[in-house]
Short mmCIF file of C-alpha atoms and ligand atoms in Angstrom, two decimals:
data_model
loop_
_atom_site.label_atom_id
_atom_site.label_comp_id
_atom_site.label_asym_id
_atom_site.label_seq_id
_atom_site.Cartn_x
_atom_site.Cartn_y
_atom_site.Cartn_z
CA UNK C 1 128.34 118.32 80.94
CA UNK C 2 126.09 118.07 83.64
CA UNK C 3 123.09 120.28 85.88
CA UNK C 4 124.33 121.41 89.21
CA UNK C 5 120.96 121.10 91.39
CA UNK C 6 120.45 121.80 94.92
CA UNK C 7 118.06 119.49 96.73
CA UNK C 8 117.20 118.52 100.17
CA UNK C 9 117.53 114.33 100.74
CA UNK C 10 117.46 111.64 103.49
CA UNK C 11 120.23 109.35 104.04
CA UNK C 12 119.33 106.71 105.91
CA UNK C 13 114.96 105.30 107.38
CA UNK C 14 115.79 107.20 110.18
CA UNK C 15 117.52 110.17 109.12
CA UNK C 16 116.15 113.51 108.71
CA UNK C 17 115.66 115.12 105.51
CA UNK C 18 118.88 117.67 105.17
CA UNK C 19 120.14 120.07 101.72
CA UNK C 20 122.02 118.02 98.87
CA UNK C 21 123.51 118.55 95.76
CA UNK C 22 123.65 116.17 92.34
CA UNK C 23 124.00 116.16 88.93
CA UNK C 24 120.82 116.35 86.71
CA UNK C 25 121.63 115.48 82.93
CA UNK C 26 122.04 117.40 79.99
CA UNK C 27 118.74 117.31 78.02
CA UNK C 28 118.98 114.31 75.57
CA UNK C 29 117.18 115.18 72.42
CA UNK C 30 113.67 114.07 73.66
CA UNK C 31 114.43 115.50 76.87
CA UNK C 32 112.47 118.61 78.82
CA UNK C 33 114.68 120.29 81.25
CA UNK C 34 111.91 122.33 83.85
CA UNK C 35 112.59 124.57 86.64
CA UNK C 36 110.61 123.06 89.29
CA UNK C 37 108.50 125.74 91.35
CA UNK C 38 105.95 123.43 93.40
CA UNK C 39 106.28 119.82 94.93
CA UNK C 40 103.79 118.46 96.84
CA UNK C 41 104.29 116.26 99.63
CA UNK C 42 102.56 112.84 99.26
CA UNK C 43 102.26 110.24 102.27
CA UNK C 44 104.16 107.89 100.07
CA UNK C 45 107.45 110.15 100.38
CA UNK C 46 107.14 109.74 104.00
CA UNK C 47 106.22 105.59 103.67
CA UNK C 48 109.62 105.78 101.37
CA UNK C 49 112.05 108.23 103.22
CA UNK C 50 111.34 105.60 106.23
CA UNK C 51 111.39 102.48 104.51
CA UNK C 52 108.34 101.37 105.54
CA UNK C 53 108.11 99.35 102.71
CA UNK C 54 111.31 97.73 102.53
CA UNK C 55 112.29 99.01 99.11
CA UNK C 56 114.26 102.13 99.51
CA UNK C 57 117.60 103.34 98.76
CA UNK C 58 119.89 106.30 99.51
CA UNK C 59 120.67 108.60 99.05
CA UNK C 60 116.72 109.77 98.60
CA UNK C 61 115.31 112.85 97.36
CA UNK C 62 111.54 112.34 97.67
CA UNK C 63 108.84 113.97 95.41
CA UNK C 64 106.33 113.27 92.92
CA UNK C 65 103.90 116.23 92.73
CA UNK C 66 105.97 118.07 90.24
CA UNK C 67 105.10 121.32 88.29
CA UNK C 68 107.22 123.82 86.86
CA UNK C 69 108.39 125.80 83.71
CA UNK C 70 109.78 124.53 80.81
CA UNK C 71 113.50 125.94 80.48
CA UNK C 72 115.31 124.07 77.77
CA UNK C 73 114.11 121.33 75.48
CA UNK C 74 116.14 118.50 73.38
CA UNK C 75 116.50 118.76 69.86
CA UNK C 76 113.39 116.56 69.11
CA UNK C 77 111.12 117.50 71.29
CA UNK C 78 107.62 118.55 69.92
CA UNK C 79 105.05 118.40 72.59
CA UNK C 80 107.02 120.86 74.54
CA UNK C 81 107.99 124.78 74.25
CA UNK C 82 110.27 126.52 76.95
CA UNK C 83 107.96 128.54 79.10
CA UNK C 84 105.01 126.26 79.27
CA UNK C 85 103.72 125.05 82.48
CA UNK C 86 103.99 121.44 83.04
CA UNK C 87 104.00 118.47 85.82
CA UNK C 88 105.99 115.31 86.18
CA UNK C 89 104.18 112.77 88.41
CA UNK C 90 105.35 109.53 90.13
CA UNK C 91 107.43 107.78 87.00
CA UNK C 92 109.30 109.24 84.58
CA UNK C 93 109.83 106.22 81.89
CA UNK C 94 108.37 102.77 81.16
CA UNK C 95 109.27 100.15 78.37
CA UNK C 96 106.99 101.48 76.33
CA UNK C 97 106.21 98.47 74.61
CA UNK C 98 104.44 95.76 76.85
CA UNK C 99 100.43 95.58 76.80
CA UNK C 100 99.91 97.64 79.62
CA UNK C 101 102.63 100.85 77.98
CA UNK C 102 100.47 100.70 75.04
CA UNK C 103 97.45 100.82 76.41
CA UNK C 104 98.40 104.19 78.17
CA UNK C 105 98.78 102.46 81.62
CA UNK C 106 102.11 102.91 81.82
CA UNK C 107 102.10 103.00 86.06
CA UNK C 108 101.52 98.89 85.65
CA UNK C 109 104.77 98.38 83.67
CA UNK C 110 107.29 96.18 85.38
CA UNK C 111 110.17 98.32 84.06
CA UNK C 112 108.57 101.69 85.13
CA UNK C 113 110.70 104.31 86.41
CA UNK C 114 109.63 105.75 89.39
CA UNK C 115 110.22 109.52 89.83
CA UNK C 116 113.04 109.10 92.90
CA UNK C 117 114.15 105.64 94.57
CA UNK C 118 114.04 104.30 90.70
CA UNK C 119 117.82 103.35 88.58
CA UNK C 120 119.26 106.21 86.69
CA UNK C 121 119.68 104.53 83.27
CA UNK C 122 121.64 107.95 81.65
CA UNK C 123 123.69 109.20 85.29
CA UNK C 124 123.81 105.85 86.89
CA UNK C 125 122.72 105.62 90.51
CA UNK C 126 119.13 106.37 91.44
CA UNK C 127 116.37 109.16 90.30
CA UNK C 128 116.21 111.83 92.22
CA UNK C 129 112.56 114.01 92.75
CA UNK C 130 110.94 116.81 93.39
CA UNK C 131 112.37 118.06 96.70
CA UNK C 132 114.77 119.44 94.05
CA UNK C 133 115.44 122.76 92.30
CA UNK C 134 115.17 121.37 88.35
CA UNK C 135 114.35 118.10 86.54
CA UNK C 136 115.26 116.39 83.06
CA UNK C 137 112.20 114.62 81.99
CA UNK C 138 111.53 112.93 78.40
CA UNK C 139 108.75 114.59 76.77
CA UNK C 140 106.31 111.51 76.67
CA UNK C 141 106.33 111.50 80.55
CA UNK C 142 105.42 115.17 81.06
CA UNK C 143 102.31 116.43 81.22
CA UNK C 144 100.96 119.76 80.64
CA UNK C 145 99.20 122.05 83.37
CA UNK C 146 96.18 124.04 82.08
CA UNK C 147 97.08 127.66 82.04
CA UNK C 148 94.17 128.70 84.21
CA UNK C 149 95.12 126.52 87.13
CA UNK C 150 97.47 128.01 90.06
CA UNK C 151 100.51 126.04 89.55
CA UNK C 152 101.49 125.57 93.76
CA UNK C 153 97.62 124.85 94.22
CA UNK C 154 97.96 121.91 90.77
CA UNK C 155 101.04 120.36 92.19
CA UNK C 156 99.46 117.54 94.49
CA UNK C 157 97.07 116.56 90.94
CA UNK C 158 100.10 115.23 90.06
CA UNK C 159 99.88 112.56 92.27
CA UNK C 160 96.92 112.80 95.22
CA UNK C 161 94.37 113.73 91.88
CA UNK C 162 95.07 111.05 89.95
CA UNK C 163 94.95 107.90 91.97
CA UNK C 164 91.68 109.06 93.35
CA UNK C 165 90.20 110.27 89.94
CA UNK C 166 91.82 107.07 87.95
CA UNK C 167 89.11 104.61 90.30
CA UNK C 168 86.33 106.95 89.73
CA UNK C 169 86.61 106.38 86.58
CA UNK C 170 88.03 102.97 85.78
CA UNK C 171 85.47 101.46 87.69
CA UNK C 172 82.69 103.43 86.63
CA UNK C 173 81.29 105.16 89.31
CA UNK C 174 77.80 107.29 87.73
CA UNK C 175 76.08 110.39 88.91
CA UNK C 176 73.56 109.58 91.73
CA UNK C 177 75.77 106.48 93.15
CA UNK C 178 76.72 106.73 96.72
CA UNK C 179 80.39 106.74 97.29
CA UNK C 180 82.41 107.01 100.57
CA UNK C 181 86.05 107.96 100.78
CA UNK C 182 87.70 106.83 103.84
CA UNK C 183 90.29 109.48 105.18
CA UNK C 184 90.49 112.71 104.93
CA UNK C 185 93.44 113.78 104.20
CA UNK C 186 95.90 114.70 100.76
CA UNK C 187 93.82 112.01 98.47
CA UNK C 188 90.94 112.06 100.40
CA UNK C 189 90.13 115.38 100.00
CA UNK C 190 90.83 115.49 96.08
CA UNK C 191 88.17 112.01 95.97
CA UNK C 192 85.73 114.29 97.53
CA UNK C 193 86.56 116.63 94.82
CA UNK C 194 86.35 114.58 91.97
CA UNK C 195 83.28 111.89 93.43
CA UNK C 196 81.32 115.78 93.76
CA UNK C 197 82.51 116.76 90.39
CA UNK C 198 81.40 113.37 88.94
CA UNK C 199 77.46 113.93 89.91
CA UNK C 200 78.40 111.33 93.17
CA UNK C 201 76.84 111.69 96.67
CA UNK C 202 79.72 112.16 98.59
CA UNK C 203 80.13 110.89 101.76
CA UNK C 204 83.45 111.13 104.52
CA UNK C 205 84.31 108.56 106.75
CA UNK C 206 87.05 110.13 109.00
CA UNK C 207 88.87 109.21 112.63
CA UNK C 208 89.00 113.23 112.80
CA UNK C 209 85.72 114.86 114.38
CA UNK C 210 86.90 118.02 113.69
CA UNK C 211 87.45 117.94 110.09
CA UNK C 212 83.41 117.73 109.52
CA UNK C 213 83.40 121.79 108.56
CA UNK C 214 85.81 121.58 106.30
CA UNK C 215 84.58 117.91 104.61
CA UNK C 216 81.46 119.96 104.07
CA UNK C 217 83.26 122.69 102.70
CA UNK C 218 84.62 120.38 100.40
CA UNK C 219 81.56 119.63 99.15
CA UNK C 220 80.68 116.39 101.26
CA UNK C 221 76.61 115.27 101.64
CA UNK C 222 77.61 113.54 104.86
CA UNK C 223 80.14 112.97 107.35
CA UNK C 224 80.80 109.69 109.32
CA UNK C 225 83.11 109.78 112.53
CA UNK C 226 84.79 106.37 112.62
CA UNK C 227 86.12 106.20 116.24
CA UNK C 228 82.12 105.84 117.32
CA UNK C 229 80.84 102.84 117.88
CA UNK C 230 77.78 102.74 116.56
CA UNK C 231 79.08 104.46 113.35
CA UNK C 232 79.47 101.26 110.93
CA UNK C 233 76.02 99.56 112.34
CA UNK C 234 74.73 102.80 111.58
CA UNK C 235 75.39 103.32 107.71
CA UNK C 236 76.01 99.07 106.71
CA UNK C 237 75.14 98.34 103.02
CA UNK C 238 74.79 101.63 102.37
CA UNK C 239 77.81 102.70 99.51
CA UNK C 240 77.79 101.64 95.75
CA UNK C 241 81.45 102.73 96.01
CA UNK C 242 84.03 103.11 98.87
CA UNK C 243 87.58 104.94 98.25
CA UNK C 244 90.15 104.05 100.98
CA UNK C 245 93.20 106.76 101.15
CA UNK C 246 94.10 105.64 104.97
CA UNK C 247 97.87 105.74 105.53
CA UNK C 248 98.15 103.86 108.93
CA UNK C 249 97.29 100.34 109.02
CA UNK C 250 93.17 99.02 109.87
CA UNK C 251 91.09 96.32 109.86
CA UNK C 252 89.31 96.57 106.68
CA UNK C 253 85.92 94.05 107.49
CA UNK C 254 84.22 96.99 109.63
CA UNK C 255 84.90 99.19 106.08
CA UNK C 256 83.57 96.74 103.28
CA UNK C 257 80.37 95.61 105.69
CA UNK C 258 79.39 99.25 104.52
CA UNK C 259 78.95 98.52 100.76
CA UNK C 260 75.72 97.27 99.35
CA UNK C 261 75.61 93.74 97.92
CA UNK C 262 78.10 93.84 95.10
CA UNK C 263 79.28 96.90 95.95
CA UNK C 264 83.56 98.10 95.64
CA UNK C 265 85.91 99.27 97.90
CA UNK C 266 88.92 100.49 96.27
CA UNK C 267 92.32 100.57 97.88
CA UNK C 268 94.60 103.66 97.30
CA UNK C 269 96.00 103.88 100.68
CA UNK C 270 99.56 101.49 101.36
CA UNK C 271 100.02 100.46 104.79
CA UNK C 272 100.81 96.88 104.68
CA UNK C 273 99.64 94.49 105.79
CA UNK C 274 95.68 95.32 106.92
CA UNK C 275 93.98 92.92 108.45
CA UNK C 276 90.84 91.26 105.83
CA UNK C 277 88.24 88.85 107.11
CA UNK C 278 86.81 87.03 103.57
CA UNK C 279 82.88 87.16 105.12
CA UNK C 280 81.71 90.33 103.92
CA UNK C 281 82.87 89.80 100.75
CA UNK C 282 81.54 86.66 100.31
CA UNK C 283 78.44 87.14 102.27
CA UNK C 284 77.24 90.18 99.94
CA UNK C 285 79.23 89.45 96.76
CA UNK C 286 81.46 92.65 96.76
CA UNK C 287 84.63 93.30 95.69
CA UNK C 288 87.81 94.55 96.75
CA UNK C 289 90.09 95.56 93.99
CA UNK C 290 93.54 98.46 94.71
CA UNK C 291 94.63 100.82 91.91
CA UNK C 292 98.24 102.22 91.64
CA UNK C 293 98.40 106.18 90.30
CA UNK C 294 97.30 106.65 86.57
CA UNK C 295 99.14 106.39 83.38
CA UNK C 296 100.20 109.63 81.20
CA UNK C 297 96.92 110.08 78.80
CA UNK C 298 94.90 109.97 82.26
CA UNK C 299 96.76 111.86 83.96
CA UNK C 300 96.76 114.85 81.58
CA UNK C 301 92.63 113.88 81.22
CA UNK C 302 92.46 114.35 84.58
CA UNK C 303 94.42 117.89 84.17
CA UNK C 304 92.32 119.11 82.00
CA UNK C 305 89.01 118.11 83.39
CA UNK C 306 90.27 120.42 86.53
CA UNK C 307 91.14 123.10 84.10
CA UNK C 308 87.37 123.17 82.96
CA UNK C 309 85.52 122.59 86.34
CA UNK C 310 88.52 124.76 88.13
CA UNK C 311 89.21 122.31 90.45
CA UNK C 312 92.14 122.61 92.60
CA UNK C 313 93.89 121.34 95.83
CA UNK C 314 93.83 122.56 99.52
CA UNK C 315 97.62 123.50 100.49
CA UNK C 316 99.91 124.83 102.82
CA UNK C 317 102.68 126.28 101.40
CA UNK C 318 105.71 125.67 103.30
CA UNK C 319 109.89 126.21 102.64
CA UNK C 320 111.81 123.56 101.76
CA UNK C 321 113.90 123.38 105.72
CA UNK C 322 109.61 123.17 106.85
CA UNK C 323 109.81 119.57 105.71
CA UNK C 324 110.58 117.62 108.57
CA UNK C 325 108.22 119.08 110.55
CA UNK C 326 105.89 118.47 107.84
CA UNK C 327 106.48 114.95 107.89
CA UNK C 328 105.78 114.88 111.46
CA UNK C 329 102.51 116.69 110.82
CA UNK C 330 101.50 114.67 108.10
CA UNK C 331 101.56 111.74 110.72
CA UNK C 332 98.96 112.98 113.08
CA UNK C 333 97.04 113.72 110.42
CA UNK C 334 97.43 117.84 110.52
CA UNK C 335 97.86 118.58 107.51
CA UNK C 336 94.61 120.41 105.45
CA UNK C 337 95.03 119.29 102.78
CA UNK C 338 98.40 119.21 101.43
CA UNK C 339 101.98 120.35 102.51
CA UNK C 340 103.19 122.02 98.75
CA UNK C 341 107.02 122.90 98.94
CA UNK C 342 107.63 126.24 97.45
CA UNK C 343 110.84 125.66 95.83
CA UNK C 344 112.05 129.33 96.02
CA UNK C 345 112.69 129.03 99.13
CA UNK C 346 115.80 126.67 97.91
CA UNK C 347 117.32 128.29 95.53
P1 LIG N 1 97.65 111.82 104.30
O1 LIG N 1 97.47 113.16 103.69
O2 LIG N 1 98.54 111.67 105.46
O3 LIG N 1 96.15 111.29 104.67
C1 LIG N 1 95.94 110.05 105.24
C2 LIG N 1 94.64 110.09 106.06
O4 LIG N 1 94.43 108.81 106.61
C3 LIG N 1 94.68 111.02 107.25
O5 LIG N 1 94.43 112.38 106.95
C4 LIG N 1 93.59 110.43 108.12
O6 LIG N 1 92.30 110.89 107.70
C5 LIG N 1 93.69 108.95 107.83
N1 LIG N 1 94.44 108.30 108.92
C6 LIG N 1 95.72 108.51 109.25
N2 LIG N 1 96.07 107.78 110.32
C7 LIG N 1 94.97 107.08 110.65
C8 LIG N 1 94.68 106.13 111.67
N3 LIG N 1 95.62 105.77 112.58
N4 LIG N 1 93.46 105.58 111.70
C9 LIG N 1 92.52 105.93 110.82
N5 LIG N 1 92.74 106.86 109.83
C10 LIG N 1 93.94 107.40 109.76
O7 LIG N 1 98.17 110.78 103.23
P2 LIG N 1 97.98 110.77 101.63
O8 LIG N 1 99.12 111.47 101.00
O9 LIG N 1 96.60 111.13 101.29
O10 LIG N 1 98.22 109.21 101.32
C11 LIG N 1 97.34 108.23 101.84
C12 LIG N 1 97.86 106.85 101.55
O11 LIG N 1 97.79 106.62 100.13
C13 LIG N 1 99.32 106.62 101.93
O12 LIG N 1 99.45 105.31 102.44
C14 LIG N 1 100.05 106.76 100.60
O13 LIG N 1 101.27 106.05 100.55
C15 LIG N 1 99.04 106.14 99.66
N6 LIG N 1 99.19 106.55 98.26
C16 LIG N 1 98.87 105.62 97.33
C17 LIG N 1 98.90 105.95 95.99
C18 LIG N 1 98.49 104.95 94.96
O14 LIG N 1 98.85 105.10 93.80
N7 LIG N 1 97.72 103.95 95.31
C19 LIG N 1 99.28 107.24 95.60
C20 LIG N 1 99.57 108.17 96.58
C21 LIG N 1 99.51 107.82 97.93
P3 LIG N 1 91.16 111.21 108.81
O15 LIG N 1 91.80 112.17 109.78
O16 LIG N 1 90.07 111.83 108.01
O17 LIG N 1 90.76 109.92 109.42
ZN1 LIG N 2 102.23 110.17 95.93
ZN1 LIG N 3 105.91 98.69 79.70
#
């Protein structure tokens, strides 16, 4: 026995994205079947539907910004009822027993699962995500939603919150720092959120003129247009902390020249390679470190401190056949903040 579950995939790094149907499996007894309502649509889908990073397989069915209903647990499931509101992220198993499983940083496991493009160890074949009517998840890689949150406007937490609310805080930034995040776009607008939240001053460093009003909106001190040349004279050794969420490949000297002596600059953003010149490190002592997601306990963390400060994302709800065009979008950097699938609109 087996799920019947409509789905839109790619077939090939220069395909478009077109409807498909697979089998999801019968929950096994730790297993959460949820009706999947939202999915976000992270950069990374796009990086991955194209192959840009020389890893992916096909059939594909992106998505990682998962959030749903419960509809059917497994016999021994007991973090779970049907009818709660939950999100899967970008893996959905790990080995569960190396160091960096049992320290709760599961996304660092060499034998993590990832969400879609990852082996099917009960179906054979590959995981399939979001873009996807339903989902079989086991219990310990589901996390809740708080009940207060609108679940299309959660759905990008799943993924754009965390890995820019996992650096804040592994890393330590403190109220009254100043922090930059570079790019504004699905994870640069959440690391506004969250640097705001954290007592931060908040500053944007964008290609994108027009997207001042709405960094401000956002909750941005200051706003920095890139593309002028004067710009990175202009504000050099000024951040404690610097996020990077760019998508499309850049030099990254120009960037860390901004910190202060032993300052951070944090990549989240994947285009590879970037150019790196080693003399403003080395001339100021800072540090350039990259940080991958967040693990499960985080991630739910991370849920929950939205749920108190009723933080949210910016989205544009769109249909499911919208997503090509979305894709396109997404790579001229129109998108404020973040394409969420309405998965209604499949069914
Ligand atoms: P996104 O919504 O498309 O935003 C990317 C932003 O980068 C754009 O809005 C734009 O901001 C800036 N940008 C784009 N092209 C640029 C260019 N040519 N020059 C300068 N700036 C440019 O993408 P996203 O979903 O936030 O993802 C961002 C990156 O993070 C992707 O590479 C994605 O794969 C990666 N990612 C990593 C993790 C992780 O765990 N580390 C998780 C999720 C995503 P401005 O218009 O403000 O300049
Ligand atoms: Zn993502
Ligand atoms: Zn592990």
């Amino acid at each position: 026995m087996s799920l019947p579950t409509a789905a839109y995939a790619t077939h090939g790094p220069t395909e478009s994205l077109q409807p498909f149907s697979f089998e999801r499996r019968d929950p096994l007894e730790f297993d959460v079947l949820i009706e999947i309502l939202y999915c976000g649509v992270c950069h990374s889908d796009l990086h991955f539907a194209r192959n840009e990073w020389g890893m992916s397989q096909y059939p594909m069915v992106p998505g990682h910004e998962i959030v749903g209903v419960v509809r059917a647990v497994g016999s021994r499931v007991t973090r779970f009822r049907e009818g709660d509101q939950v999100g899967v992220g970008c893996f959905v198993d790990s080995c569960r027993s190396c160091p960096m499983c049992l320290s709760g940083e599961e996304q660092y496991c060499d034998q993590a699962i990832y969400t879609y493009n990852g082996p099917d160890k009960v179906m054979g074949g590959l995981t399939f995500g979001g873009y996807s009517t339903q989902i079989v998840v086991d219990e310990n890689y589901v996390v809740r939603v708080p009940d207060s949150l609108p679940l299309d406007a959660a759905a990008p937490l799943l993924c754009a919150g965390i890995t820019t609310y996992s650096p804040l805080r592994h890393f330590g930034v403190r109220e009254g720092q100043s922090v930059g995040i570079i790019g504004l776009g699905g994870l640069g607008h959440m690391g506004v959120k969250f640097a705001r939240a954290m007592g931060t001053h908040v500053t944007v460093l964008s290609h994108s003129p027009s997207k001042q009003a709405d960094a401000e909106r956002l909750g941005t001190h200051d706003f920095v247009v890139t593309s002028e040349p004067e710009a990175f004279e202009a504000h050099a050794n000024r951040f404690d902390f610097l996020l990077d969420t760019v998508s499309a490949a850049h030099d990254l000297g120009p960037y860390l020249s901004l910190l202060k002596p032993d300052g951070r600059m944090v990549l989240v953003g994947l285009p590879d390679p970037s150019p790196l010149s080693a003399f403003p490190l080395i001339f100021r002592r800072r540090s350039l470190s990259g940080s991958l997601i967040g693990g499960i306990r985080e991630t739910q963390e991370m849920l929950n401190f939205c749920g108190e400060k009723n933080i949210t994302c910016d989205i544009e709800l769109i249909r499911m056949d919208q997503i090509n065009e979305a894709y396109e979008r997404m790579l001229r950097s129109d998108v404020r903040y973040r394409f969420v699938i309405d998965m209604a609109t499949l069914r």
